[in-house]
Amino acid sequence: MMKMETVGSGRNLTYALLDSVGKAIVVGAYDAIPFPTEADLAKQYEVSRSVTREAVKMLTAKGLLAARPRKGTSVQPTRAWNLFDPDVLRWMLERKFSLDLLRQFSELRIAIEPMAAALAAGTADAKGIAAIEAGYQRMVAAEAGDDDPLEADIAFHIAVLEASANPFYAQFRDVVSTALRTSIRFTNRFKGRTASLPQHRAVLTAIAARDPVAAKAAMQALIEDVMALIADAEARA
């Protein structure tokens, strides 16, 4: 049995079960065996049927499970998963490191972030530019050991998305955060590879100068640098 260690309300138990089962699905624990019934899950994790039922509903809403009459509940193929769901993204990182996943993340980023930077250059207000500047200054502090390099880098990129003033771009913040966490795990394998301050400064400078073309080019160059490292690693693999 896998008793839930989370104490407190039934809602806490539901999310604890959601996290455990969701992670198990994504890492392939049910690839070769049928998905358990709600009764079996309740017994396995020592939770109530109502907690199990709610967790299964949430996993179904995320596209990981499907319930069919007389066939029970089954795990869905990856193509059916909601890959923009922050829980699903997080669980995907529990799998063994994958260059394919990193390349796919980067391909998505390069389709989104350069245009977001261009939009920010044209529409960002003083608050938006100040947030980008603050993210950059955190990166400078991180270089000196006074901030967390990963969180500083993420803060910069999220600030650019939000400064675009386009709510659809802002909604990609979870995807970009996850992609950056994966990317930095990869680039940290290269001795001396850290986020390039000059490249990030070029993005900030272009946005502050209200130059959409330069902002787009600077952000694209930044992501292309990572993609070149991925391509090189794939060639060697």
PDB file of C-alpha atoms in Angstrom:
ATOM      1  CA  MET A   1       0.000   0.000   0.000  1.00  0.00           C
ATOM      2  CA  MET A   2       1.063   3.599  -0.650  1.00  0.00           C
ATOM      3  CA  LYS A   3      -0.574   5.563   2.131  1.00  0.00           C
ATOM      4  CA  MET A   4      -0.850   9.288   1.400  1.00  0.00           C
ATOM      5  CA  GLU A   5       1.430  11.176   3.771  1.00  0.00           C
ATOM      6  CA  THR A   6      -0.444  14.451   3.235  1.00  0.00           C
ATOM      7  CA  VAL A   7      -2.558  15.357   6.223  1.00  0.00           C
ATOM      8  CA  GLY A   8      -5.434  17.780   6.391  1.00  0.00           C
ATOM      9  CA  SER A   9      -8.508  18.203   4.262  1.00  0.00           C
ATOM     10  CA  GLY A  10      -9.830  15.817   1.678  1.00  0.00           C
ATOM     11  CA  ARG A  11      -8.818  18.363  -0.940  1.00  0.00           C
ATOM     12  CA  ASN A  12      -5.172  18.032   0.122  1.00  0.00           C
ATOM     13  CA  LEU A  13      -5.472  14.264  -0.137  1.00  0.00           C
ATOM     14  CA  THR A  14      -7.006  14.635  -3.587  1.00  0.00           C
ATOM     15  CA  TYR A  15      -4.087  16.720  -4.845  1.00  0.00           C
ATOM     16  CA  ALA A  16      -1.563  14.366  -3.249  1.00  0.00           C
ATOM     17  CA  LEU A  17      -3.201  11.440  -5.046  1.00  0.00           C
ATOM     18  CA  LEU A  18      -3.427  13.447  -8.272  1.00  0.00           C
ATOM     19  CA  ASP A  19       0.311  14.154  -8.109  1.00  0.00           C
ATOM     20  CA  SER A  20       1.291  10.544  -7.352  1.00  0.00           C
ATOM     21  CA  VAL A  21      -0.904   8.934  -9.992  1.00  0.00           C
ATOM     22  CA  GLY A  22      -0.296  11.629 -12.614  1.00  0.00           C
ATOM     23  CA  LYS A  23       3.449  11.275 -12.237  1.00  0.00           C
ATOM     24  CA  ALA A  24       3.143   7.467 -12.450  1.00  0.00           C
ATOM     25  CA  ILE A  25       1.166   7.735 -15.701  1.00  0.00           C
ATOM     26  CA  VAL A  26       3.626  10.135 -17.326  1.00  0.00           C
ATOM     27  CA  VAL A  27       6.730   8.104 -16.414  1.00  0.00           C
ATOM     28  CA  GLY A  28       5.100   5.004 -17.927  1.00  0.00           C
ATOM     29  CA  ALA A  29       4.129   2.987 -14.853  1.00  0.00           C
ATOM     30  CA  TYR A  30       0.925   1.849 -16.595  1.00  0.00           C
ATOM     31  CA  ASP A  31       2.335   1.329 -20.077  1.00  0.00           C
ATOM     32  CA  ALA A  32       2.315  -2.465 -19.753  1.00  0.00           C
ATOM     33  CA  ILE A  33      -0.476  -2.986 -17.229  1.00  0.00           C
ATOM     34  CA  PRO A  34      -4.148  -1.935 -17.078  1.00  0.00           C
ATOM     35  CA  PHE A  35      -4.962   1.220 -15.150  1.00  0.00           C
ATOM     36  CA  PRO A  36      -6.418   0.324 -11.715  1.00  0.00           C
ATOM     37  CA  THR A  37     -10.081   0.704 -10.896  1.00  0.00           C
ATOM     38  CA  GLU A  38     -11.112   3.459  -8.493  1.00  0.00           C
ATOM     39  CA  ALA A  39     -11.615   0.814  -5.806  1.00  0.00           C
ATOM     40  CA  ASP A  40      -8.106  -0.541  -6.338  1.00  0.00           C
ATOM     41  CA  LEU A  41      -6.577   2.951  -6.275  1.00  0.00           C
ATOM     42  CA  ALA A  42      -8.431   3.768  -3.062  1.00  0.00           C
ATOM     43  CA  LYS A  43      -7.089   0.590  -1.467  1.00  0.00           C
ATOM     44  CA  GLN A  44      -3.564   1.041  -2.819  1.00  0.00           C
ATOM     45  CA  TYR A  45      -3.215   4.617  -1.544  1.00  0.00           C
ATOM     46  CA  GLU A  46      -5.447   4.183   1.514  1.00  0.00           C
ATOM     47  CA  VAL A  47      -7.793   7.029   0.638  1.00  0.00           C
ATOM     48  CA  SER A  48     -11.566   7.247   0.314  1.00  0.00           C
ATOM     49  CA  ARG A  49     -13.451   6.462  -2.865  1.00  0.00           C
ATOM     50  CA  SER A  50     -14.560  10.097  -3.082  1.00  0.00           C
ATOM     51  CA  VAL A  51     -10.916  11.286  -3.035  1.00  0.00           C
ATOM     52  CA  THR A  52     -10.032   8.734  -5.697  1.00  0.00           C
ATOM     53  CA  ARG A  53     -13.009   9.646  -7.848  1.00  0.00           C
ATOM     54  CA  GLU A  54     -12.111  13.357  -7.772  1.00  0.00           C
ATOM     55  CA  ALA A  55      -8.441  12.701  -8.626  1.00  0.00           C
ATOM     56  CA  VAL A  56      -9.444  10.500 -11.562  1.00  0.00           C
ATOM     57  CA  LYS A  57     -11.790  13.235 -12.822  1.00  0.00           C
ATOM     58  CA  MET A  58      -8.933  15.745 -12.688  1.00  0.00           C
ATOM     59  CA  LEU A  59      -6.573  13.395 -14.540  1.00  0.00           C
ATOM     60  CA  THR A  60      -9.272  12.860 -17.158  1.00  0.00           C
ATOM     61  CA  ALA A  61      -9.652  16.628 -17.581  1.00  0.00           C
ATOM     62  CA  LYS A  62      -5.886  16.857 -18.154  1.00  0.00           C
ATOM     63  CA  GLY A  63      -6.202  14.300 -20.953  1.00  0.00           C
ATOM     64  CA  LEU A  64      -4.226  11.556 -19.213  1.00  0.00           C
ATOM     65  CA  LEU A  65      -7.186   9.215 -18.689  1.00  0.00           C
ATOM     66  CA  ALA A  66     -10.366   8.326 -20.547  1.00  0.00           C
ATOM     67  CA  ALA A  67     -13.393   6.473 -19.201  1.00  0.00           C
ATOM     68  CA  ARG A  68     -15.476   4.353 -21.554  1.00  0.00           C
ATOM     69  CA  PRO A  69     -18.674   2.420 -20.808  1.00  0.00           C
ATOM     70  CA  ARG A  70     -18.012  -1.245 -20.037  1.00  0.00           C
ATOM     71  CA  LYS A  71     -14.276  -0.742 -20.682  1.00  0.00           C
ATOM     72  CA  GLY A  72     -13.346   1.180 -17.576  1.00  0.00           C
ATOM     73  CA  THR A  73     -10.656   3.851 -17.307  1.00  0.00           C
ATOM     74  CA  SER A  74      -7.540   3.707 -19.447  1.00  0.00           C
ATOM     75  CA  VAL A  75      -4.402   5.771 -19.957  1.00  0.00           C
ATOM     76  CA  GLN A  76      -4.469   8.012 -23.025  1.00  0.00           C
ATOM     77  CA  PRO A  77      -1.593   8.311 -25.512  1.00  0.00           C
ATOM     78  CA  THR A  78       0.733  11.295 -25.101  1.00  0.00           C
ATOM     79  CA  ARG A  79      -0.863  13.140 -28.026  1.00  0.00           C
ATOM     80  CA  ALA A  80      -4.095  13.425 -26.010  1.00  0.00           C
ATOM     81  CA  TRP A  81      -2.458  14.977 -22.934  1.00  0.00           C
ATOM     82  CA  ASN A  82      -2.883  18.675 -22.215  1.00  0.00           C
ATOM     83  CA  LEU A  83       0.789  19.575 -22.607  1.00  0.00           C
ATOM     84  CA  PHE A  84       0.110  23.170 -21.540  1.00  0.00           C
ATOM     85  CA  ASP A  85      -1.150  22.040 -18.139  1.00  0.00           C
ATOM     86  CA  PRO A  86       1.499  22.939 -15.514  1.00  0.00           C
ATOM     87  CA  ASP A  87       1.065  19.615 -13.688  1.00  0.00           C
ATOM     88  CA  VAL A  88       1.533  17.617 -16.884  1.00  0.00           C
ATOM     89  CA  LEU A  89       4.587  19.688 -17.798  1.00  0.00           C
ATOM     90  CA  ARG A  90       6.072  19.104 -14.355  1.00  0.00           C
ATOM     91  CA  TRP A  91       5.424  15.376 -14.493  1.00  0.00           C
ATOM     92  CA  MET A  92       7.070  15.158 -17.895  1.00  0.00           C
ATOM     93  CA  LEU A  93      10.281  16.379 -16.269  1.00  0.00           C
ATOM     94  CA  GLU A  94      10.155  13.343 -13.990  1.00  0.00           C
ATOM     95  CA  ARG A  95      10.988  11.209 -16.982  1.00  0.00           C
ATOM     96  CA  LYS A  96      14.568  10.475 -18.002  1.00  0.00           C
ATOM     97  CA  PHE A  97      16.243  13.514 -19.580  1.00  0.00           C
ATOM     98  CA  SER A  98      15.388  13.688 -23.287  1.00  0.00           C
ATOM     99  CA  LEU A  99      17.049  15.728 -26.026  1.00  0.00           C
ATOM    100  CA  ASP A 100      13.856  15.296 -28.043  1.00  0.00           C
ATOM    101  CA  LEU A 101      11.803  16.946 -25.297  1.00  0.00           C
ATOM    102  CA  LEU A 102      14.310  19.760 -24.950  1.00  0.00           C
ATOM    103  CA  ARG A 103      14.335  20.367 -28.711  1.00  0.00           C
ATOM    104  CA  GLN A 104      10.528  20.378 -28.814  1.00  0.00           C
ATOM    105  CA  PHE A 105      10.378  22.868 -25.949  1.00  0.00           C
ATOM    106  CA  SER A 106      12.899  25.097 -27.719  1.00  0.00           C
ATOM    107  CA  GLU A 107      10.999  24.896 -31.007  1.00  0.00           C
ATOM    108  CA  LEU A 108       7.900  26.110 -29.189  1.00  0.00           C
ATOM    109  CA  ARG A 109       9.822  28.882 -27.446  1.00  0.00           C
ATOM    110  CA  ILE A 110      11.303  30.200 -30.695  1.00  0.00           C
ATOM    111  CA  ALA A 111       7.812  30.360 -32.186  1.00  0.00           C
ATOM    112  CA  ILE A 112       6.519  32.395 -29.229  1.00  0.00           C
ATOM    113  CA  GLU A 113       9.153  34.446 -27.442  1.00  0.00           C
ATOM    114  CA  PRO A 114      10.657  36.480 -30.324  1.00  0.00           C
ATOM    115  CA  MET A 115       7.199  37.731 -31.302  1.00  0.00           C
ATOM    116  CA  ALA A 116       6.386  38.441 -27.660  1.00  0.00           C
ATOM    117  CA  ALA A 117       9.565  40.527 -27.457  1.00  0.00           C
ATOM    118  CA  ALA A 118       8.571  42.417 -30.605  1.00  0.00           C
ATOM    119  CA  LEU A 119       5.109  43.095 -29.168  1.00  0.00           C
ATOM    120  CA  ALA A 120       6.642  44.230 -25.883  1.00  0.00           C
ATOM    121  CA  ALA A 121       8.822  46.716 -27.768  1.00  0.00           C
ATOM    122  CA  GLY A 122       5.720  48.218 -29.300  1.00  0.00           C
ATOM    123  CA  THR A 123       3.232  48.069 -26.445  1.00  0.00           C
ATOM    124  CA  ALA A 124       4.957  47.633 -23.060  1.00  0.00           C
ATOM    125  CA  ASP A 125       4.201  50.313 -20.503  1.00  0.00           C
ATOM    126  CA  ALA A 126       6.719  51.628 -17.973  1.00  0.00           C
ATOM    127  CA  LYS A 127       5.747  48.917 -15.479  1.00  0.00           C
ATOM    128  CA  GLY A 128       6.344  46.174 -18.039  1.00  0.00           C
ATOM    129  CA  ILE A 129       9.771  47.468 -19.016  1.00  0.00           C
ATOM    130  CA  ALA A 130      10.670  47.894 -15.349  1.00  0.00           C
ATOM    131  CA  ALA A 131       9.790  44.221 -14.755  1.00  0.00           C
ATOM    132  CA  ILE A 132      12.080  43.146 -17.605  1.00  0.00           C
ATOM    133  CA  GLU A 133      14.827  45.382 -16.212  1.00  0.00           C
ATOM    134  CA  ALA A 134      14.296  43.850 -12.766  1.00  0.00           C
ATOM    135  CA  GLY A 135      14.608  40.362 -14.237  1.00  0.00           C
ATOM    136  CA  TYR A 136      17.843  41.349 -15.957  1.00  0.00           C
ATOM    137  CA  GLN A 137      19.255  42.874 -12.765  1.00  0.00           C
ATOM    138  CA  ARG A 138      18.460  39.622 -10.958  1.00  0.00           C
ATOM    139  CA  MET A 139      20.530  37.818 -13.593  1.00  0.00           C
ATOM    140  CA  VAL A 140      23.401  40.242 -13.003  1.00  0.00           C
ATOM    141  CA  ALA A 141      23.103  39.567  -9.265  1.00  0.00           C
ATOM    142  CA  ALA A 142      23.045  35.817  -9.945  1.00  0.00           C
ATOM    143  CA  GLU A 143      26.337  36.095 -11.832  1.00  0.00           C
ATOM    144  CA  ALA A 144      27.808  37.552  -8.647  1.00  0.00           C
ATOM    145  CA  GLY A 145      26.291  34.774  -6.528  1.00  0.00           C
ATOM    146  CA  ASP A 146      23.611  36.977  -5.003  1.00  0.00           C
ATOM    147  CA  ASP A 147      20.524  35.421  -6.643  1.00  0.00           C
ATOM    148  CA  ASP A 148      19.378  32.117  -8.056  1.00  0.00           C
ATOM    149  CA  PRO A 149      20.480  31.887 -11.730  1.00  0.00           C
ATOM    150  CA  LEU A 150      17.534  29.748 -12.795  1.00  0.00           C
ATOM    151  CA  GLU A 151      14.849  31.827 -11.109  1.00  0.00           C
ATOM    152  CA  ALA A 152      16.420  35.070 -12.346  1.00  0.00           C
ATOM    153  CA  ASP A 153      16.488  33.817 -15.951  1.00  0.00           C
ATOM    154  CA  ILE A 154      12.866  32.676 -15.719  1.00  0.00           C
ATOM    155  CA  ALA A 155      11.810  36.031 -14.214  1.00  0.00           C
ATOM    156  CA  PHE A 156      13.315  37.842 -17.208  1.00  0.00           C
ATOM    157  CA  HIS A 157      11.544  35.720 -19.816  1.00  0.00           C
ATOM    158  CA  ILE A 158       8.203  35.764 -17.996  1.00  0.00           C
ATOM    159  CA  ALA A 159       8.431  39.561 -17.758  1.00  0.00           C
ATOM    160  CA  VAL A 160       8.876  39.757 -21.552  1.00  0.00           C
ATOM    161  CA  LEU A 161       5.816  37.578 -22.138  1.00  0.00           C
ATOM    162  CA  GLU A 162       3.701  39.676 -19.779  1.00  0.00           C
ATOM    163  CA  ALA A 163       4.990  42.962 -21.237  1.00  0.00           C
ATOM    164  CA  SER A 164       3.652  41.909 -24.641  1.00  0.00           C
ATOM    165  CA  ALA A 165       0.224  43.016 -23.364  1.00  0.00           C
ATOM    166  CA  ASN A 166      -1.246  39.981 -25.111  1.00  0.00           C
ATOM    167  CA  PRO A 167      -2.992  37.651 -22.649  1.00  0.00           C
ATOM    168  CA  PHE A 168      -2.458  34.653 -24.932  1.00  0.00           C
ATOM    169  CA  TYR A 169       1.309  35.105 -24.834  1.00  0.00           C
ATOM    170  CA  ALA A 170       1.206  35.643 -21.068  1.00  0.00           C
ATOM    171  CA  GLN A 171      -0.554  32.277 -20.725  1.00  0.00           C
ATOM    172  CA  PHE A 172       2.611  30.560 -21.976  1.00  0.00           C
ATOM    173  CA  ARG A 173       4.520  31.457 -18.820  1.00  0.00           C
ATOM    174  CA  ASP A 174       4.217  27.936 -17.373  1.00  0.00           C
ATOM    175  CA  VAL A 175       5.451  26.392 -20.622  1.00  0.00           C
ATOM    176  CA  VAL A 176       8.371  28.805 -20.869  1.00  0.00           C
ATOM    177  CA  SER A 177       9.281  28.271 -17.209  1.00  0.00           C
ATOM    178  CA  THR A 178       9.301  24.504 -17.692  1.00  0.00           C
ATOM    179  CA  ALA A 179      11.252  24.786 -20.938  1.00  0.00           C
ATOM    180  CA  LEU A 180      13.871  26.967 -19.260  1.00  0.00           C
ATOM    181  CA  ARG A 181      14.238  24.560 -16.349  1.00  0.00           C
ATOM    182  CA  THR A 182      14.806  21.731 -18.811  1.00  0.00           C
ATOM    183  CA  SER A 183      17.134  23.829 -20.961  1.00  0.00           C
ATOM    184  CA  ILE A 184      19.314  24.888 -18.048  1.00  0.00           C
ATOM    185  CA  ARG A 185      19.626  21.282 -16.877  1.00  0.00           C
ATOM    186  CA  PHE A 186      21.086  20.633 -20.321  1.00  0.00           C
ATOM    187  CA  THR A 187      23.319  23.695 -20.731  1.00  0.00           C
ATOM    188  CA  ASN A 188      24.727  23.256 -17.218  1.00  0.00           C
ATOM    189  CA  ARG A 189      26.378  20.097 -18.515  1.00  0.00           C
ATOM    190  CA  PHE A 190      28.688  22.365 -20.485  1.00  0.00           C
ATOM    191  CA  LYS A 191      31.361  23.779 -18.205  1.00  0.00           C
ATOM    192  CA  GLY A 192      31.075  27.524 -18.030  1.00  0.00           C
ATOM    193  CA  ARG A 193      27.719  27.644 -19.825  1.00  0.00           C
ATOM    194  CA  THR A 194      25.441  30.122 -18.106  1.00  0.00           C
ATOM    195  CA  ALA A 195      22.751  32.468 -19.379  1.00  0.00           C
ATOM    196  CA  SER A 196      24.373  35.094 -21.594  1.00  0.00           C
ATOM    197  CA  LEU A 197      24.052  38.522 -19.989  1.00  0.00           C
ATOM    198  CA  PRO A 198      24.928  40.391 -23.236  1.00  0.00           C
ATOM    199  CA  GLN A 199      22.228  38.476 -25.148  1.00  0.00           C
ATOM    200  CA  HIS A 200      19.595  39.232 -22.505  1.00  0.00           C
ATOM    201  CA  ARG A 201      20.755  42.834 -22.301  1.00  0.00           C
ATOM    202  CA  ALA A 202      20.262  43.132 -26.076  1.00  0.00           C
ATOM    203  CA  VAL A 203      16.632  42.051 -25.675  1.00  0.00           C
ATOM    204  CA  LEU A 204      16.053  44.543 -22.862  1.00  0.00           C
ATOM    205  CA  THR A 205      17.757  47.386 -24.737  1.00  0.00           C
ATOM    206  CA  ALA A 206      15.702  46.800 -27.903  1.00  0.00           C
ATOM    207  CA  ILE A 207      12.418  46.664 -25.982  1.00  0.00           C
ATOM    208  CA  ALA A 208      13.255  49.813 -24.014  1.00  0.00           C
ATOM    209  CA  ALA A 209      14.209  51.546 -27.291  1.00  0.00           C
ATOM    210  CA  ARG A 210      10.831  50.598 -28.785  1.00  0.00           C
ATOM    211  CA  ASP A 211      12.512  48.659 -31.600  1.00  0.00           C
ATOM    212  CA  PRO A 212      10.344  45.585 -32.397  1.00  0.00           C
ATOM    213  CA  VAL A 213      12.643  44.301 -35.176  1.00  0.00           C
ATOM    214  CA  ALA A 214      15.729  44.381 -32.961  1.00  0.00           C
ATOM    215  CA  ALA A 215      13.838  42.903 -29.997  1.00  0.00           C
ATOM    216  CA  LYS A 216      12.575  39.986 -32.081  1.00  0.00           C
ATOM    217  CA  ALA A 217      16.032  39.334 -33.562  1.00  0.00           C
ATOM    218  CA  ALA A 218      17.741  39.499 -30.161  1.00  0.00           C
ATOM    219  CA  MET A 219      15.332  37.019 -28.561  1.00  0.00           C
ATOM    220  CA  GLN A 220      15.540  34.705 -31.551  1.00  0.00           C
ATOM    221  CA  ALA A 221      19.352  34.718 -31.408  1.00  0.00           C
ATOM    222  CA  LEU A 222      19.233  33.879 -27.704  1.00  0.00           C
ATOM    223  CA  ILE A 223      17.053  30.798 -28.236  1.00  0.00           C
ATOM    224  CA  GLU A 224      18.891  29.741 -31.409  1.00  0.00           C
ATOM    225  CA  ASP A 225      22.083  29.560 -29.353  1.00  0.00           C
ATOM    226  CA  VAL A 226      20.494  26.870 -27.161  1.00  0.00           C
ATOM    227  CA  MET A 227      19.070  25.078 -30.203  1.00  0.00           C
ATOM    228  CA  ALA A 228      22.546  24.931 -31.729  1.00  0.00           C
ATOM    229  CA  LEU A 229      23.836  23.205 -28.594  1.00  0.00           C
ATOM    230  CA  ILE A 230      20.958  20.711 -28.784  1.00  0.00           C
ATOM    231  CA  ALA A 231      21.622  19.993 -32.463  1.00  0.00           C
ATOM    232  CA  ASP A 232      25.298  19.412 -31.703  1.00  0.00           C
ATOM    233  CA  ALA A 233      24.441  17.030 -28.858  1.00  0.00           C
ATOM    234  CA  GLU A 234      21.971  15.129 -31.068  1.00  0.00           C
ATOM    235  CA  ALA A 235      24.615  14.809 -33.805  1.00  0.00           C
ATOM    236  CA  ARG A 236      27.122  13.390 -31.334  1.00  0.00           C
ATOM    237  CA  ALA A 237      24.521  11.032 -29.868  1.00  0.00           C
TER     238      ALA A 237
END
